[in-house]
XYZ file of N, CA and C in Angstrom:
411
model
N 75.520 83.135 108.830
C 76.926 82.879 108.172
C 77.852 82.758 110.129
N 78.361 81.715 110.158
C 79.003 81.332 111.495
C 80.859 82.304 111.042
N 80.770 82.767 112.188
C 82.251 83.049 112.258
C 83.238 81.575 112.687
N 84.271 81.685 111.744
C 85.256 81.136 111.654
C 86.107 80.756 112.322
N 86.546 79.874 112.853
C 87.784 80.216 114.415
C 88.495 79.694 114.052
N 90.080 80.411 115.028
C 91.219 79.906 114.747
C 91.973 81.076 113.875
N 93.498 80.400 113.760
C 93.786 81.163 113.214
C 94.293 81.061 111.096
N 94.430 82.148 111.024
C 94.195 82.426 109.391
C 95.055 81.862 108.681
N 95.519 81.528 107.484
C 96.336 80.493 107.222
C 97.499 82.041 106.479
N 98.187 82.046 105.787
C 99.532 83.560 105.560
C 99.279 83.541 104.248
N 98.084 83.028 103.009
C 98.462 83.670 102.422
C 96.419 84.932 102.815
N 95.256 84.122 103.441
C 94.197 85.112 103.394
C 94.757 86.988 104.279
N 95.196 85.807 105.319
C 96.993 87.445 105.759
C 97.322 88.388 105.504
N 97.692 87.720 103.992
C 98.698 88.355 102.947
C 97.232 89.743 102.478
N 96.465 88.806 101.829
C 94.562 89.282 101.226
C 94.934 90.250 102.001
N 94.337 89.874 103.207
C 93.242 91.198 104.406
C 94.413 92.289 104.626
N 95.650 92.083 104.802
C 96.171 93.418 104.893
C 96.910 94.078 103.521
N 97.271 93.252 102.036
C 97.424 93.766 100.949
C 95.810 95.017 101.124
N 94.999 93.825 100.456
C 93.552 94.480 100.707
C 92.807 96.166 101.190
N 93.471 95.923 102.296
C 93.015 96.875 103.568
C 93.963 98.524 102.755
N 95.341 97.563 103.352
C 96.158 98.770 102.615
C 95.814 99.377 101.258
N 94.785 98.675 100.046
C 95.600 99.022 99.191
C 93.468 100.757 98.733
N 92.657 100.089 100.291
C 91.374 100.837 100.406
C 91.513 101.726 100.992
N 92.678 101.596 101.909
C 93.041 102.792 102.794
C 93.776 104.002 101.723
N 95.254 102.812 100.984
C 95.810 104.592 100.538
C 94.287 104.552 99.055
N 93.821 104.023 98.654
C 92.664 104.927 97.601
C 91.985 106.137 98.533
N 91.475 105.435 100.005
C 91.157 106.392 100.760
C 91.835 107.780 101.014
N 93.216 107.353 101.442
C 94.335 108.707 101.458
C 94.399 109.614 100.633
N 94.222 108.728 99.473
C 94.759 109.523 97.894
C 93.723 110.448 97.755
N 92.195 110.195 97.545
C 91.368 110.215 97.695
C 91.082 112.127 98.356
N 91.351 111.495 100.377
C 91.429 113.085 100.687
C 92.264 113.631 100.839
N 93.047 113.470 100.052
C 94.546 114.558 99.861
C 94.183 115.564 98.802
N 93.681 115.229 97.631
C 93.129 115.693 96.914
C 91.739 115.978 96.802
N 90.873 116.854 97.329
C 89.607 116.695 97.244
C 89.563 117.053 95.499
N 89.528 118.313 95.279
C 89.255 118.548 94.313
C 89.223 117.967 93.066
N 90.739 116.650 92.789
C 91.040 115.827 92.222
C 90.079 115.068 91.822
N 89.726 114.946 92.871
C 88.454 113.575 93.955
C 87.359 113.858 92.939
N 87.192 115.486 93.133
C 85.895 115.966 92.270
C 84.994 115.922 91.402
N 86.401 116.633 90.624
C 86.497 116.544 89.431
C 86.306 115.473 88.982
N 87.018 113.918 89.060
C 86.638 112.686 88.340
C 85.259 111.982 89.357
N 84.289 112.748 89.670
C 83.652 111.570 90.424
C 82.487 112.957 89.333
N 83.411 114.202 88.964
C 82.145 114.625 88.599
C 82.326 114.032 86.550
N 82.958 113.872 86.372
C 83.317 113.198 84.543
C 82.009 112.100 85.070
N 82.553 111.011 86.410
C 82.282 109.756 86.210
C 80.335 110.401 86.316
N 80.446 110.572 87.048
C 78.511 110.824 87.065
C 78.096 112.367 87.789
N 78.166 113.310 86.121
C 77.501 114.310 85.590
C 76.238 115.172 86.349
N 75.269 113.503 86.069
C 73.987 114.289 86.498
C 74.041 114.388 88.477
N 74.693 114.758 88.951
C 75.065 114.721 90.223
C 75.744 116.013 90.660
N 75.170 117.175 91.552
C 75.938 118.163 91.922
C 76.775 117.629 93.237
N 78.359 117.510 92.877
C 79.202 117.047 93.287
C 79.922 118.518 94.029
N 79.739 117.482 95.503
C 80.756 119.759 96.196
C 81.381 119.155 96.697
N 82.282 119.340 97.952
C 83.397 119.316 98.681
C 83.015 117.934 99.686
N 81.950 118.462 100.093
C 81.189 117.165 101.215
C 80.717 116.293 100.658
N 79.903 115.932 99.555
C 79.492 114.605 98.978
C 80.281 114.335 98.285
N 81.774 114.673 98.040
C 83.060 114.087 97.713
C 83.505 112.951 98.753
N 83.984 113.225 99.579
C 83.903 113.158 101.115
C 83.455 111.757 101.326
N 82.043 112.108 100.878
C 80.567 111.150 101.437
C 80.848 110.042 101.059
N 81.229 110.706 98.949
C 81.677 109.289 98.250
C 83.190 108.274 98.368
N 83.306 108.886 98.847
C 85.249 108.447 99.015
C 85.004 107.403 100.354
N 84.206 107.652 101.247
C 84.200 107.775 102.506
C 84.035 106.081 102.281
N 82.153 106.182 100.917
C 80.993 104.676 101.288
C 82.194 104.432 100.384
N 82.951 104.205 99.386
C 83.727 103.050 98.791
C 84.451 102.225 99.490
N 85.738 103.384 100.761
C 85.829 102.287 101.546
C 85.095 101.307 102.236
N 84.176 102.014 102.901
C 83.674 100.799 103.585
C 82.632 100.141 102.732
N 82.692 99.833 101.858
C 82.174 99.106 100.574
C 83.601 97.972 99.749
N 84.651 98.644 100.170
C 85.290 97.236 100.439
C 85.852 96.823 101.287
N 85.588 97.157 102.565
C 85.556 96.451 103.996
C 84.963 94.924 103.848
N 83.680 95.614 103.037
C 82.412 94.444 103.396
C 83.474 93.282 103.060
N 84.198 92.569 101.337
C 84.478 91.508 101.103
C 86.079 91.018 101.638
N 86.163 92.241 102.310
C 87.479 92.056 103.870
C 86.852 90.961 104.534
N 86.207 91.272 105.094
C 85.278 90.579 106.662
C 84.537 89.630 106.223
N 83.649 89.216 104.678
C 83.785 87.970 104.483
C 84.321 86.844 104.123
N 85.304 87.149 103.875
C 86.364 86.075 103.835
C 87.381 86.075 105.136
N 87.674 87.788 105.861
C 88.511 87.187 106.865
C 88.584 86.542 107.705
N 86.342 86.826 108.176
C 86.320 86.496 109.454
C 84.991 85.121 108.974
N 84.610 85.202 107.902
C 83.829 84.298 108.047
C 83.953 82.889 106.355
N 85.148 83.539 105.650
C 85.517 82.300 104.786
C 84.335 82.158 103.959
N 83.874 82.877 103.281
C 82.722 83.214 102.851
C 82.682 82.883 100.623
N 83.192 82.248 100.448
C 83.243 81.516 98.949
C 83.350 82.214 98.216
N 81.335 82.659 97.953
C 80.788 84.189 97.128
C 81.866 84.605 97.637
N 82.429 85.457 98.267
C 82.934 86.690 99.016
C 84.492 86.930 97.872
N 85.582 85.615 98.195
C 86.468 85.467 97.014
C 85.961 85.229 95.813
N 85.222 85.128 94.623
C 85.015 85.004 93.916
C 84.621 86.846 93.493
N 83.881 87.214 94.291
C 83.338 88.807 94.111
C 84.487 89.322 94.284
N 85.996 89.509 94.834
C 86.764 90.226 94.634
C 87.885 89.855 93.538
N 87.867 88.560 93.583
C 88.515 88.332 92.035
C 87.842 88.521 90.675
N 86.524 88.483 90.382
C 85.919 89.179 89.594
C 86.096 91.023 89.537
N 85.792 91.766 90.254
C 86.184 93.007 90.618
C 87.706 93.812 90.192
N 88.295 92.410 90.723
C 90.091 92.800 91.217
C 89.972 92.088 89.255
N 89.458 91.422 87.937
C 89.727 91.178 87.198
C 89.494 92.991 86.141
N 88.375 92.458 86.385
C 87.825 93.834 85.794
C 88.322 95.124 85.886
N 89.009 95.613 87.506
C 89.353 96.719 87.342
C 90.925 96.772 86.444
N 91.602 95.469 86.101
C 92.604 95.173 85.399
C 92.395 95.495 84.330
N 91.105 95.372 83.760
C 90.887 94.959 82.588
C 90.526 96.650 81.445
N 90.257 97.443 82.489
C 89.558 98.593 82.492
C 90.642 99.565 83.061
N 92.250 99.012 83.271
C 93.253 100.218 83.902
C 93.460 100.516 82.752
N 94.013 101.624 82.257
C 94.794 103.111 81.852
C 96.055 102.515 81.884
N 97.067 102.147 80.397
C 98.149 100.913 80.239
C 98.761 102.427 80.074
N 98.439 103.829 79.542
C 99.369 104.387 79.738
C 100.093 104.869 81.448
N 99.437 104.955 82.690
C 99.910 105.376 83.377
C 100.031 104.278 84.102
N 100.991 103.224 83.289
C 102.351 102.012 83.973
C 103.268 102.298 83.401
N 103.391 102.856 82.505
C 104.419 102.940 81.512
C 105.312 103.694 82.548
N 105.047 104.801 82.852
C 106.669 105.183 83.953
C 107.392 104.478 84.526
N 106.175 103.875 85.671
C 106.718 103.410 87.091
C 107.320 101.870 86.260
N 106.185 101.191 84.651
C 107.268 100.276 84.541
C 108.710 100.085 84.222
N 108.647 101.675 83.260
C 110.098 102.287 82.590
C 111.475 102.415 84.031
N 111.210 102.953 85.666
C 111.593 103.204 86.122
C 112.111 101.605 86.281
N 111.315 100.793 86.582
C 111.451 99.040 87.531
C 112.511 98.042 86.680
N 112.338 98.277 85.245
C 112.977 98.222 84.298
C 114.397 98.710 84.274
N 114.301 100.097 84.605
C 115.912 100.659 84.357
C 116.675 100.133 85.905
N 115.469 99.940 86.643
C 116.621 99.349 88.605
C 116.925 97.998 87.883
N 115.496 97.557 87.679
C 116.196 95.744 87.284
C 118.124 95.371 86.167
N 117.686 96.722 85.507
C 119.042 96.467 84.349
C 120.363 96.873 84.833
N 120.248 97.502 86.020
C 121.104 98.106 87.105
C 121.715 96.911 87.944
N 120.992 95.170 87.864
C 121.379 94.582 88.780
C 121.794 93.254 88.702
N 121.079 93.480 86.775
C 122.228 92.233 85.564
C 123.970 91.752 86.276
N 124.012 90.916 85.943
C 125.292 90.916 85.728
C 126.024 91.269 85.060
N 125.480 91.724 83.942
C 126.147 92.557 82.819
C 126.293 94.001 83.383
N 125.627 94.020 83.809
C 125.745 95.649 84.675
C 126.950 95.874 86.123
N 127.117 94.684 86.608
C 127.935 94.322 87.462
C 129.340 94.102 86.828
N 129.449 93.582 85.573
C 131.036 93.415 84.872
C 131.353 95.082 84.289
N 129.909 95.879 83.822
C 130.766 96.700 83.084
C 131.155 97.968 85.005
N 130.392 97.575 85.954
C 130.829 98.957 87.203
C 132.490 98.052 87.161
N 132.237 97.106 87.635
C 133.697 96.393 87.892
C 134.809 96.213 87.208
N 134.816 96.859 85.746
C 135.848 97.033 84.879
C 136.725 97.815 85.232
N 137.975 98.293 84.544
C 139.384 98.496 85.510
C 138.797 100.016 84.320
N 139.083 100.565 84.317
C 139.666 102.114 82.932
C 140.790 101.487 82.640
N 140.782 102.156 81.025
C 142.288 102.051 80.783
C 142.580 103.594 80.908
N 144.163 103.345 80.329
C 145.017 104.781 80.382
C 144.452 105.721 79.794
N 143.887 105.391 78.526
C 142.725 106.553 77.753
C 142.054 106.667 78.256
N 141.289 106.222 79.026
C 139.766 106.643 80.181
C 140.049 107.791 80.928
N 141.565 107.451 81.187
C 141.818 109.099 82.621
C 141.439 109.721 82.656
N 142.613 110.678 82.829
C 142.431 112.158 83.079
C 143.087 112.660 81.556
N 142.588 113.634 81.246
C 144.335 113.717 80.045
C 144.528 114.191 81.383
N 146.480 114.385 80.836
C 147.440 114.808 81.588
C 148.638 116.062 81.239
N 148.505 117.184 81.434
C 148.834 117.806 80.835
C 149.869 118.703 81.399
N 151.164 118.837 80.008
C 152.987 118.732 80.024
C 152.999 120.592 80.341
């Protein structure tokens, strides 16, 4: 494989930044809560005696493995790496637990609804007399 020279297209730079950020976020989350990461690994691979050290090794290996297709795509423009990333990404989306998305999706819908024209009209309305504070004589 020969390294590609010259500037990368915007789409490749965006991919590289997003892919690297996702890998770093996954590593940071895993290292940030080692006990949870160890439990997840123990559930997924119960035949191995997971401890804190092996959990760090596994998280680091996962991060390093994520960098391999990133390098293939960014430095070498390897077409097979494109399909590898797309295939594993699609598999990850298929296996994603939809319940984990419910909370963030509801927050996104709620925020978006506040930016609609109907909401703007609602906030811009003038209160009527009976909407005001009661006057006690």
